[in-house]
């Protein structure tokens, strides 16, 4: 860690090692998502290198801006533009790429497992937990084997490639049942993530049918399975009903008050007795706090596995006793909503970014012997995309937008929230290019297994001990011999 010559990084197995003294306090930020990135950037802006060393730990080398995943999945935004590379966005901050496997706050150590090599430990003076969330799945038969999530950019692009690939294959398939299965796309979970993903992918797929002489837009079947009696619980009921009606007009099939019971080999069975076959199941039915907080840490957590925090974002026990030097925010923290006593701030990007700023400012305040301030942020509203040029929005509690104005509000808000001017500019240029030249529709399925073609071309190895004949011959010589023949 170049910020701090006297580091105390050691292999986890080296228990006899004694941490060496550090020149400056070290603040370790777990997670490089919205919370981690904004906390680290704010701290670096407020604290000079001689005041504190800042370290960010994340298994990925970039932050994913989740609200743009549906548009990335639909090809409205290039996948590279919905991520902010840590090395570029975190100037003057040390970045460790690895998975956090344990938090020992009693010793003020975290254990990190890099992608390759041995597990090691990093000590700290203050800890910020911004590990975010993971998909909340259920023990449904066939789910783990057949479904895909929509939580990161890799999954979003995989869904896009898969959907276009199904169109490609179905266009040359004459078996009616097989073709129907290929053109049936199922989404589970009717919250913001699920509805936006469904709407964007459906919009993209129906647009794509223009390129297939043998597929009509009406051949596509999009199905949403939702356990509650309504969709988009984040907006008011009238706006949710409007979104439902608009999506139904597009031919999307909704099964409300319905649960997925089984999906073995793509055969979907619901709790209401509906059955059908599909090649595509996208799971967006909620998230849960990163399990390492509950299963491999000594920090206090609530019954949902979230770190318990005060309104100041300091981690505390159930009795309200502050755990010194520990902070948390975002999806993995139960952040009290001071404007709605007894409730917690929703786990969305809007709150995560603002919590990160307040958390960083509170750390700086304590460094300057000032009192931390409660996180108090009234919800400025919610915006949701329902496909290209379509959306719903509720702003400041009284402005309600539908259709194109809501879509503009959605894009405008999120592009401003995207970190780094570089990414903002790239996204807007991409939008302009798409408007002028249309969507780019091509499946690059081999990206998910680039070695498959090479494996197929490979010949079986010779038995052990048998000599392999290899003759070196240039391509030019082979061409010459072929010409003579």
Short mmCIF file of C-alpha atoms in Angstrom, two decimals:
data_model
loop_
_atom_site.label_atom_id
_atom_site.label_comp_id
_atom_site.label_asym_id
_atom_site.label_seq_id
_atom_site.Cartn_x
_atom_site.Cartn_y
_atom_site.Cartn_z
CA UNK A 1 0.00 0.00 0.00
CA UNK A 2 1.97 2.98 -1.22
CA UNK A 3 0.14 5.49 0.98
CA UNK A 4 1.60 3.97 4.11
CA UNK A 5 5.16 2.67 4.27
CA UNK A 6 4.61 0.98 7.63
CA UNK A 7 1.83 -1.37 6.60
CA UNK A 8 0.47 -4.22 8.65
CA UNK A 9 -0.65 -6.61 5.96
CA UNK A 10 0.03 -10.24 6.80
CA UNK A 11 -1.01 -13.73 5.74
CA UNK A 12 -4.03 -14.85 7.71
CA UNK A 13 -2.14 -17.94 8.86
CA UNK A 14 0.76 -15.91 10.25
CA UNK A 15 -0.78 -15.43 13.69
CA UNK A 16 2.59 -14.84 15.32
CA UNK A 17 3.23 -11.67 13.34
CA UNK A 18 2.99 -8.39 15.21
CA UNK A 19 1.52 -5.42 13.30
CA UNK A 20 4.02 -2.65 12.85
CA UNK A 21 3.07 0.91 13.80
CA UNK A 22 1.60 3.09 11.07
CA UNK A 23 2.49 6.68 10.34
CA UNK A 24 -1.15 7.71 9.82
CA UNK A 25 -4.52 6.18 10.72
CA UNK A 26 -5.90 3.75 8.16
CA UNK A 27 -9.55 3.79 7.10
CA UNK A 28 -10.57 0.56 5.38
CA UNK A 29 -13.69 0.71 3.22
CA UNK A 30 -15.25 -2.68 2.49
CA UNK A 31 -17.03 -2.65 -0.85
CA UNK A 32 -16.42 -0.50 -3.89
CA UNK A 33 -20.05 0.04 -4.85
CA UNK A 34 -22.05 3.23 -4.46
CA UNK A 35 -21.36 3.53 -0.73
CA UNK A 36 -17.72 2.53 -0.82
CA UNK A 37 -16.76 4.61 -3.84
CA UNK A 38 -18.48 7.79 -2.66
CA UNK A 39 -17.23 7.42 0.92
CA UNK A 40 -13.65 6.96 -0.24
CA UNK A 41 -13.79 9.85 -2.71
CA UNK A 42 -15.32 12.17 -0.11
CA UNK A 43 -12.78 11.18 2.54
CA UNK A 44 -9.90 11.74 0.15
CA UNK A 45 -11.30 15.17 -0.68
CA UNK A 46 -11.63 16.12 3.00
CA UNK A 47 -8.57 14.40 4.48
CA UNK A 48 -5.05 14.80 3.18
CA UNK A 49 -2.75 11.80 2.85
CA UNK A 50 -0.93 12.83 6.02
CA UNK A 51 -4.27 12.72 7.87
CA UNK A 52 -5.38 9.24 6.86
CA UNK A 53 -4.62 6.36 4.52
CA UNK A 54 -7.72 5.10 2.71
CA UNK A 55 -8.08 1.54 1.42
CA UNK A 56 -11.00 0.18 -0.62
CA UNK A 57 -11.55 -3.60 -0.83
CA UNK A 58 -13.75 -5.14 -3.51
CA UNK A 59 -13.67 -8.35 -5.59
CA UNK A 60 -14.36 -6.37 -8.77
CA UNK A 61 -12.13 -3.62 -10.20
CA UNK A 62 -15.09 -1.31 -10.78
CA UNK A 63 -18.28 0.08 -9.32
CA UNK A 64 -21.52 -0.86 -11.11
CA UNK A 65 -24.23 1.79 -11.23
CA UNK A 66 -27.18 -0.56 -10.76
CA UNK A 67 -30.02 1.75 -11.94
CA UNK A 68 -28.55 1.62 -15.45
CA UNK A 69 -28.36 -2.20 -15.63
CA UNK A 70 -31.74 -2.56 -17.41
CA UNK A 71 -30.65 -0.09 -20.09
CA UNK A 72 -27.30 -1.84 -20.43
CA UNK A 73 -29.16 -5.13 -20.79
CA UNK A 74 -31.30 -3.61 -23.55
CA UNK A 75 -28.31 -2.13 -25.33
CA UNK A 76 -29.31 1.49 -24.69
CA UNK A 77 -26.04 2.02 -22.83
CA UNK A 78 -22.72 0.34 -23.48
CA UNK A 79 -21.89 -2.09 -20.69
CA UNK A 80 -18.53 -0.41 -20.06
CA UNK A 81 -20.24 2.90 -19.44
CA UNK A 82 -22.38 1.74 -16.49
CA UNK A 83 -19.27 0.92 -14.49
CA UNK A 84 -16.70 3.25 -12.93
CA UNK A 85 -13.20 1.71 -12.83
CA UNK A 86 -11.79 1.98 -9.32
CA UNK A 87 -8.27 2.78 -10.49
CA UNK A 88 -9.60 5.80 -12.33
CA UNK A 89 -12.33 6.95 -9.95
CA UNK A 90 -10.32 6.50 -6.74
CA UNK A 91 -7.28 8.69 -7.26
CA UNK A 92 -4.98 8.80 -4.25
CA UNK A 93 -6.72 5.80 -2.69
CA UNK A 94 -5.36 2.26 -2.36
CA UNK A 95 -7.51 -0.45 -3.94
CA UNK A 96 -7.29 -4.12 -2.97
CA UNK A 97 -9.07 -6.53 -5.30
CA UNK A 98 -10.34 -9.44 -3.28
CA UNK A 99 -13.29 -10.88 -1.42
CA UNK A 100 -13.84 -10.04 2.25
CA UNK A 101 -14.13 -13.36 4.07
CA UNK A 102 -14.18 -12.22 7.71
CA UNK A 103 -14.40 -9.08 9.83
CA UNK A 104 -12.78 -9.16 13.28
CA UNK A 105 -13.51 -5.74 14.67
CA UNK A 106 -12.34 -6.78 18.11
CA UNK A 107 -8.85 -7.09 16.62
CA UNK A 108 -9.53 -4.44 13.96
CA UNK A 109 -8.58 -6.83 11.17
CA UNK A 110 -10.34 -7.98 8.02
CA UNK A 111 -9.50 -11.10 6.07
CA UNK A 112 -9.29 -10.86 2.30
CA UNK A 113 -9.19 -13.65 -0.26
CA UNK A 114 -7.68 -12.48 -3.56
CA UNK A 115 -8.68 -14.14 -6.81
CA UNK A 116 -5.36 -15.97 -6.77
CA UNK A 117 -2.96 -16.57 -3.91
CA UNK A 118 -3.30 -16.97 -0.16
CA UNK A 119 -5.76 -15.23 2.10
CA UNK A 120 -4.30 -12.29 4.01
CA UNK A 121 -5.27 -9.80 6.71
CA UNK A 122 -5.37 -6.02 6.76
CA UNK A 123 -5.53 -4.03 9.97
CA UNK A 124 -7.32 -0.72 10.33
CA UNK A 125 -8.18 2.09 12.69
CA UNK A 126 -11.64 2.77 11.30
CA UNK A 127 -13.89 0.52 9.25
CA UNK A 128 -16.61 1.41 6.76
CA UNK A 129 -18.89 -1.46 5.78
CA UNK A 130 -20.44 -0.92 2.36
CA UNK A 131 -20.59 -4.51 1.15
CA UNK A 132 -24.01 -4.06 -0.41
CA UNK A 133 -26.32 -6.95 -1.11
CA UNK A 134 -26.60 -10.22 -2.99
CA UNK A 135 -29.58 -11.83 -4.70
CA UNK A 136 -32.10 -13.29 -2.28
CA UNK A 137 -32.96 -16.71 -3.62
CA UNK A 138 -35.20 -19.51 -2.38
CA UNK A 139 -34.81 -23.32 -2.44
CA UNK A 140 -37.03 -23.64 -5.51
CA UNK A 141 -36.34 -26.79 -7.59
CA UNK A 142 -34.40 -25.87 -10.73
CA UNK A 143 -33.83 -22.21 -9.79
CA UNK A 144 -30.09 -22.39 -9.17
CA UNK A 145 -29.51 -24.53 -12.26
CA UNK A 146 -31.73 -22.70 -14.75
CA UNK A 147 -32.29 -19.06 -13.74
CA UNK A 148 -30.03 -16.03 -13.96
CA UNK A 149 -29.95 -12.94 -11.77
CA UNK A 150 -29.91 -9.30 -12.80
CA UNK A 151 -27.67 -7.90 -10.05
CA UNK A 152 -24.47 -7.01 -11.92
CA UNK A 153 -23.38 -5.92 -15.37
CA UNK A 154 -22.18 -9.40 -16.33
CA UNK A 155 -25.66 -10.81 -15.70
CA UNK A 156 -27.36 -7.96 -17.58
CA UNK A 157 -25.23 -8.52 -20.67
CA UNK A 158 -25.66 -12.28 -20.41
CA UNK A 159 -29.46 -11.84 -20.41
CA UNK A 160 -29.26 -9.55 -23.45
CA UNK A 161 -27.03 -11.97 -25.37
CA UNK A 162 -29.24 -14.92 -24.41
CA UNK A 163 -32.48 -13.23 -25.49
CA UNK A 164 -31.07 -12.22 -28.89
CA UNK A 165 -29.56 -15.69 -29.28
CA UNK A 166 -32.99 -17.25 -28.69
CA UNK A 167 -34.39 -15.05 -31.46
CA UNK A 168 -31.54 -16.07 -33.77
CA UNK A 169 -32.06 -19.78 -33.14
CA UNK A 170 -35.87 -19.63 -33.18
CA UNK A 171 -35.83 -17.87 -36.55
CA UNK A 172 -34.45 -21.06 -38.12
CA UNK A 173 -36.44 -23.54 -36.03
CA UNK A 174 -39.58 -25.14 -37.48
CA UNK A 175 -40.61 -27.23 -34.45
CA UNK A 176 -43.60 -25.23 -33.14
CA UNK A 177 -43.27 -26.32 -29.49
CA UNK A 178 -39.53 -25.76 -29.40
CA UNK A 179 -39.91 -22.37 -31.04
CA UNK A 180 -42.60 -21.37 -28.53
CA UNK A 181 -40.31 -22.35 -25.66
CA UNK A 182 -37.43 -20.31 -27.11
CA UNK A 183 -39.59 -17.23 -27.49
CA UNK A 184 -41.01 -17.34 -23.95
CA UNK A 185 -39.16 -15.06 -21.52
CA UNK A 186 -39.96 -15.22 -17.80
CA UNK A 187 -39.14 -12.68 -15.10
CA UNK A 188 -39.72 -13.30 -11.40
CA UNK A 189 -40.10 -10.30 -9.08
CA UNK A 190 -42.16 -7.17 -9.77
CA UNK A 191 -40.19 -4.54 -7.88
CA UNK A 192 -38.16 -1.78 -9.51
CA UNK A 193 -35.35 -4.08 -10.65
CA UNK A 194 -37.70 -6.66 -12.13
CA UNK A 195 -40.11 -4.29 -13.87
CA UNK A 196 -37.35 -2.15 -15.38
CA UNK A 197 -35.44 -5.23 -16.55
CA UNK A 198 -38.59 -6.79 -18.02
CA UNK A 199 -39.73 -3.57 -19.72
CA UNK A 200 -36.33 -2.76 -21.26
CA UNK A 201 -35.63 -6.30 -22.47
CA UNK A 202 -39.16 -6.69 -23.88
CA UNK A 203 -38.87 -3.37 -25.68
CA UNK A 204 -35.51 -4.39 -27.13
CA UNK A 205 -36.70 -7.86 -28.18
CA UNK A 206 -39.82 -6.64 -29.96
CA UNK A 207 -37.73 -4.03 -31.78
CA UNK A 208 -35.31 -6.79 -32.78
CA UNK A 209 -38.04 -8.81 -34.49
CA UNK A 210 -37.90 -6.28 -37.35
CA UNK A 211 -34.72 -8.03 -38.44
CA UNK A 212 -36.30 -11.51 -38.59
CA UNK A 213 -38.51 -12.42 -41.53
CA UNK A 214 -39.80 -15.51 -39.72
CA UNK A 215 -40.54 -13.92 -36.32
CA UNK A 216 -43.31 -11.45 -35.58
CA UNK A 217 -43.44 -9.30 -32.44
CA UNK A 218 -46.64 -11.14 -31.47
CA UNK A 219 -44.71 -14.43 -31.37
CA UNK A 220 -42.85 -13.28 -28.27
CA UNK A 221 -44.27 -14.14 -24.86
CA UNK A 222 -43.09 -12.17 -21.83
CA UNK A 223 -44.27 -13.36 -18.40
CA UNK A 224 -43.94 -11.67 -15.00
CA UNK A 225 -44.48 -13.68 -11.81
CA UNK A 226 -44.95 -11.59 -8.65
CA UNK A 227 -45.92 -12.78 -5.18
CA UNK A 228 -47.64 -9.53 -4.15
CA UNK A 229 -50.92 -8.17 -5.46
CA UNK A 230 -49.28 -5.24 -7.28
CA UNK A 231 -46.07 -4.21 -9.01
CA UNK A 232 -43.68 -1.36 -8.20
CA UNK A 233 -44.45 -1.08 -4.48
CA UNK A 234 -41.96 1.82 -4.36
CA UNK A 235 -44.48 4.14 -6.10
CA UNK A 236 -48.03 5.03 -5.12
CA UNK A 237 -50.76 2.56 -6.05
CA UNK A 238 -52.24 4.71 -8.88
CA UNK A 239 -48.83 4.98 -10.54
CA UNK A 240 -48.26 1.25 -10.08
CA UNK A 241 -51.62 0.54 -11.70
CA UNK A 242 -50.74 2.86 -14.59
CA UNK A 243 -47.46 1.01 -15.16
CA UNK A 244 -49.25 -2.35 -15.01
CA UNK A 245 -51.87 -1.23 -17.53
CA UNK A 246 -49.23 0.15 -19.92
CA UNK A 247 -47.18 -3.04 -19.79
CA UNK A 248 -50.27 -5.18 -20.34
CA UNK A 249 -51.05 -3.13 -23.46
CA UNK A 250 -47.70 -4.31 -24.80
CA UNK A 251 -48.82 -7.91 -24.40
CA UNK A 252 -46.83 -8.69 -21.24
CA UNK A 253 -48.50 -11.41 -19.15
CA UNK A 254 -48.71 -10.81 -15.39
CA UNK A 255 -49.33 -13.39 -12.66
CA UNK A 256 -49.83 -11.47 -9.40
CA UNK A 257 -50.31 -13.09 -5.99
CA UNK A 258 -48.36 -15.95 -7.53
CA UNK A 259 -45.13 -17.68 -6.55
CA UNK A 260 -42.69 -19.73 -8.59
CA UNK A 261 -42.93 -23.33 -7.32
CA UNK A 262 -40.56 -25.10 -9.71
CA UNK A 263 -38.56 -24.52 -12.90
CA UNK A 264 -36.71 -27.79 -13.41
CA UNK A 265 -35.30 -27.95 -16.96
CA UNK A 266 -37.15 -24.75 -17.83
CA UNK A 267 -40.61 -26.16 -17.06
CA UNK A 268 -42.24 -23.44 -14.95
CA UNK A 269 -44.84 -24.38 -12.36
CA UNK A 270 -46.50 -21.64 -10.29
CA UNK A 271 -48.38 -21.71 -7.00
CA UNK A 272 -51.61 -21.02 -8.90
CA UNK A 273 -51.21 -24.05 -11.16
CA UNK A 274 -49.96 -22.27 -14.29
CA UNK A 275 -47.40 -24.34 -16.23
CA UNK A 276 -45.35 -23.57 -19.32
CA UNK A 277 -41.91 -24.15 -20.82
CA UNK A 278 -39.30 -21.44 -21.22
CA UNK A 279 -35.64 -21.07 -22.09
CA UNK A 280 -35.27 -17.85 -20.10
CA UNK A 281 -35.88 -17.26 -16.38
CA UNK A 282 -34.59 -14.00 -14.87
CA UNK A 283 -34.71 -13.81 -11.07
CA UNK A 284 -35.18 -10.31 -9.64
CA UNK A 285 -37.16 -11.20 -6.52
CA UNK A 286 -35.29 -9.17 -3.96
CA UNK A 287 -31.89 -8.90 -2.32
CA UNK A 288 -30.36 -9.53 1.08
CA UNK A 289 -27.40 -8.03 2.91
CA UNK A 290 -24.02 -9.51 2.09
CA UNK A 291 -23.94 -12.66 4.26
CA UNK A 292 -20.37 -12.11 5.48
CA UNK A 293 -21.67 -9.45 7.92
CA UNK A 294 -23.86 -11.95 9.74
CA UNK A 295 -21.89 -15.15 9.24
CA UNK A 296 -18.26 -14.03 9.50
CA UNK A 297 -18.09 -10.87 11.58
CA UNK A 298 -18.37 -9.78 15.21
CA UNK A 299 -20.44 -6.70 14.34
CA UNK A 300 -24.01 -6.42 15.67
CA UNK A 301 -26.67 -7.28 13.08
CA UNK A 302 -30.46 -7.28 12.94
CA UNK A 303 -32.68 -10.26 12.11
CA UNK A 304 -32.23 -9.58 8.38
CA UNK A 305 -28.45 -9.77 8.64
CA UNK A 306 -27.92 -6.02 8.25
CA UNK A 307 -25.46 -4.05 10.35
CA UNK A 308 -27.28 -2.13 13.07
CA UNK A 309 -26.50 1.57 12.79
CA UNK A 310 -27.54 4.82 14.43
CA UNK A 311 -28.84 7.75 12.35
CA UNK A 312 -25.23 8.98 12.37
CA UNK A 313 -24.34 5.76 10.46
CA UNK A 314 -22.16 4.54 13.34
CA UNK A 315 -22.55 0.82 13.99
CA UNK A 316 -24.14 0.18 17.37
CA UNK A 317 -25.51 -2.64 19.50
CA UNK A 318 -29.22 -3.28 19.89
CA UNK A 319 -29.07 -1.16 23.05
CA UNK A 320 -27.67 1.79 21.11
CA UNK A 321 -24.10 1.48 22.38
CA UNK A 322 -21.71 2.76 19.71
CA UNK A 323 -19.13 0.33 18.35
CA UNK A 324 -16.11 2.62 18.14
CA UNK A 325 -14.44 2.92 14.76
CA UNK A 326 -17.16 1.08 12.80
CA UNK A 327 -19.54 2.57 10.25
CA UNK A 328 -22.01 1.18 7.71
CA UNK A 329 -24.45 2.36 5.05
CA UNK A 330 -26.36 1.19 1.99
CA UNK A 331 -28.05 -2.15 1.37
CA UNK A 332 -26.10 -3.94 4.10
CA UNK A 333 -27.10 -1.52 6.88
CA UNK A 334 -30.39 -0.92 8.72
CA UNK A 335 -30.33 2.88 8.45
CA UNK A 336 -33.10 4.51 10.53
CA UNK A 337 -35.35 6.89 8.62
CA UNK A 338 -35.52 9.90 10.92
CA UNK A 339 -38.45 11.28 8.95
CA UNK A 340 -40.47 8.09 9.45
CA UNK A 341 -39.79 6.81 12.98
CA UNK A 342 -39.72 3.04 13.22
CA UNK A 343 -38.86 2.60 9.53
CA UNK A 344 -35.61 2.27 7.63
CA UNK A 345 -34.29 4.01 4.56
CA UNK A 346 -34.97 1.98 1.40
CA UNK A 347 -32.00 0.17 -0.18
CA UNK A 348 -31.65 2.19 -3.37
CA UNK A 349 -28.93 4.19 -5.11
CA UNK A 350 -30.43 7.53 -4.12
CA UNK A 351 -30.06 6.82 -0.40
CA UNK A 352 -26.79 4.91 -0.74
CA UNK A 353 -25.00 7.86 -2.35
CA UNK A 354 -26.35 10.40 0.14
CA UNK A 355 -25.64 8.13 3.10
CA UNK A 356 -22.08 7.77 1.84
CA UNK A 357 -21.56 11.53 1.80
CA UNK A 358 -22.96 11.91 5.32
CA UNK A 359 -20.92 8.98 6.60
CA UNK A 360 -17.68 10.41 5.22
CA UNK A 361 -18.47 13.86 6.64
CA UNK A 362 -19.13 12.31 10.06
CA UNK A 363 -15.77 10.51 10.04
CA UNK A 364 -14.09 13.82 9.20
CA UNK A 365 -16.07 15.54 11.95
CA UNK A 366 -14.83 13.07 14.57
CA UNK A 367 -11.26 13.52 13.32
CA UNK A 368 -11.72 17.23 14.03
CA UNK A 369 -13.34 16.59 17.44
CA UNK A 370 -16.79 17.61 16.22
CA UNK A 371 -20.07 15.79 16.76
CA UNK A 372 -21.43 13.57 13.95
CA UNK A 373 -24.73 14.56 12.34
CA UNK A 374 -27.76 12.34 11.70
CA UNK A 375 -28.49 11.21 8.16
CA UNK A 376 -31.66 13.16 7.38
CA UNK A 377 -32.73 13.05 3.78
CA UNK A 378 -36.24 13.38 2.50
CA UNK A 379 -36.90 11.19 -0.50
CA UNK A 380 -36.75 13.38 -3.60
CA UNK A 381 -38.85 10.86 -5.45
CA UNK A 382 -38.70 7.71 -7.54
CA UNK A 383 -38.21 7.26 -11.27
CA UNK A 384 -38.61 4.07 -13.29
CA UNK A 385 -38.04 3.29 -16.94
CA UNK A 386 -40.62 1.19 -18.79
CA UNK A 387 -38.60 0.91 -21.97
CA UNK A 388 -37.36 3.41 -24.54
CA UNK A 389 -39.23 6.75 -24.19
CA UNK A 390 -41.56 5.33 -21.53
CA UNK A 391 -41.56 5.58 -17.75
CA UNK A 392 -43.18 6.66 -14.47
CA UNK A 393 -41.91 9.19 -11.95
CA UNK A 394 -43.01 10.72 -8.65
CA UNK A 395 -40.92 13.69 -7.58
CA UNK A 396 -40.96 15.64 -4.31
CA UNK A 397 -44.23 14.02 -3.28
CA UNK A 398 -46.47 15.96 -5.64
CA UNK A 399 -45.02 15.90 -9.18
CA UNK A 400 -46.28 12.83 -11.05
CA UNK A 401 -44.96 12.13 -14.54
CA UNK A 402 -45.87 9.46 -17.04
CA UNK A 403 -44.58 8.36 -20.42
CA UNK A 404 -41.89 10.42 -22.15
CA UNK A 405 -41.47 13.14 -19.43
CA UNK A 406 -40.94 10.43 -16.79
CA UNK A 407 -38.40 8.69 -19.03
CA UNK A 408 -36.48 11.98 -19.44
CA UNK A 409 -36.55 12.47 -15.65
CA UNK A 410 -35.24 8.93 -15.15
CA UNK A 411 -32.33 9.38 -17.53
CA UNK A 412 -31.54 12.90 -16.34
CA UNK A 413 -31.44 11.98 -12.66
CA UNK A 414 -29.35 8.87 -13.05
CA UNK A 415 -26.81 10.31 -15.49
CA UNK A 416 -26.15 13.12 -12.98
CA UNK A 417 -25.71 10.54 -10.20
CA UNK A 418 -23.21 8.51 -12.26
CA UNK A 419 -19.71 9.08 -10.86
CA UNK A 420 -16.98 10.75 -12.97
CA UNK A 421 -17.54 13.19 -15.81
CA UNK A 422 -15.99 10.69 -18.18
CA UNK A 423 -18.82 8.22 -17.68
CA UNK A 424 -21.50 10.92 -17.83
CA UNK A 425 -20.17 12.06 -21.21
CA UNK A 426 -19.88 8.51 -22.58
CA UNK A 427 -23.46 7.68 -21.61
CA UNK A 428 -24.88 10.82 -23.23
CA UNK A 429 -22.85 10.29 -26.40
CA UNK A 430 -24.14 6.71 -26.52
CA UNK A 431 -27.73 7.91 -26.21
CA UNK A 432 -27.24 10.37 -29.06
CA UNK A 433 -25.68 7.65 -31.22
CA UNK A 434 -28.55 5.28 -30.52
CA UNK A 435 -31.12 7.96 -31.34
CA UNK A 436 -29.45 8.65 -34.69
CA UNK A 437 -28.45 5.12 -35.73
CA UNK A 438 -30.86 2.92 -33.79
CA UNK A 439 -30.19 0.02 -31.42
CA UNK A 440 -27.22 -2.28 -31.93
CA UNK A 441 -28.65 -5.81 -31.88
CA UNK A 442 -26.17 -8.65 -31.97
CA UNK A 443 -25.60 -11.61 -29.68
CA UNK A 444 -22.02 -12.30 -28.66
CA UNK A 445 -22.83 -15.52 -26.84
CA UNK A 446 -19.31 -16.89 -27.15
CA UNK A 447 -18.13 -14.21 -24.75
CA UNK A 448 -19.51 -16.31 -21.89
CA UNK A 449 -17.37 -19.32 -22.88
CA UNK A 450 -14.71 -18.08 -25.33
CA UNK A 451 -12.74 -21.36 -25.21
CA UNK A 452 -15.65 -23.56 -26.34
CA UNK A 453 -14.79 -23.38 -30.04
CA UNK A 454 -11.15 -24.16 -29.32
CA UNK A 455 -12.14 -27.17 -27.20
CA UNK A 456 -14.39 -28.45 -29.97
CA UNK A 457 -11.53 -28.20 -32.47
CA UNK A 458 -9.05 -29.95 -30.21
CA UNK A 459 -8.11 -33.60 -30.79
CA UNK A 460 -7.84 -36.17 -27.96
CA UNK A 461 -4.37 -36.32 -26.34
CA UNK A 462 -2.01 -39.19 -27.12
CA UNK A 463 -1.58 -41.93 -24.50
CA UNK A 464 1.13 -41.29 -21.93
CA UNK A 465 4.56 -42.14 -23.30
CA UNK A 466 3.55 -42.03 -26.96
CA UNK A 467 5.50 -39.45 -28.95
CA UNK A 468 3.55 -36.60 -30.52
CA UNK A 469 4.72 -35.82 -34.05
CA UNK A 470 4.95 -32.09 -34.72
CA UNK A 471 6.14 -30.66 -38.03
CA UNK A 472 6.84 -26.95 -38.33
CA UNK A 473 5.58 -25.54 -41.61
CA UNK A 474 4.81 -21.93 -42.45
CA UNK A 475 1.42 -20.89 -43.79
CA UNK A 476 3.13 -19.64 -46.95
CA UNK A 477 4.65 -23.11 -47.60
CA UNK A 478 1.24 -24.76 -47.11
CA UNK A 479 -0.30 -22.32 -49.55
CA UNK A 480 2.44 -23.03 -52.12
CA UNK A 481 1.99 -26.79 -51.85
CA UNK A 482 -1.73 -26.39 -52.19
CA UNK A 483 -1.28 -24.32 -55.37
CA UNK A 484 0.97 -27.01 -56.95
CA UNK A 485 -1.57 -29.67 -56.18
#
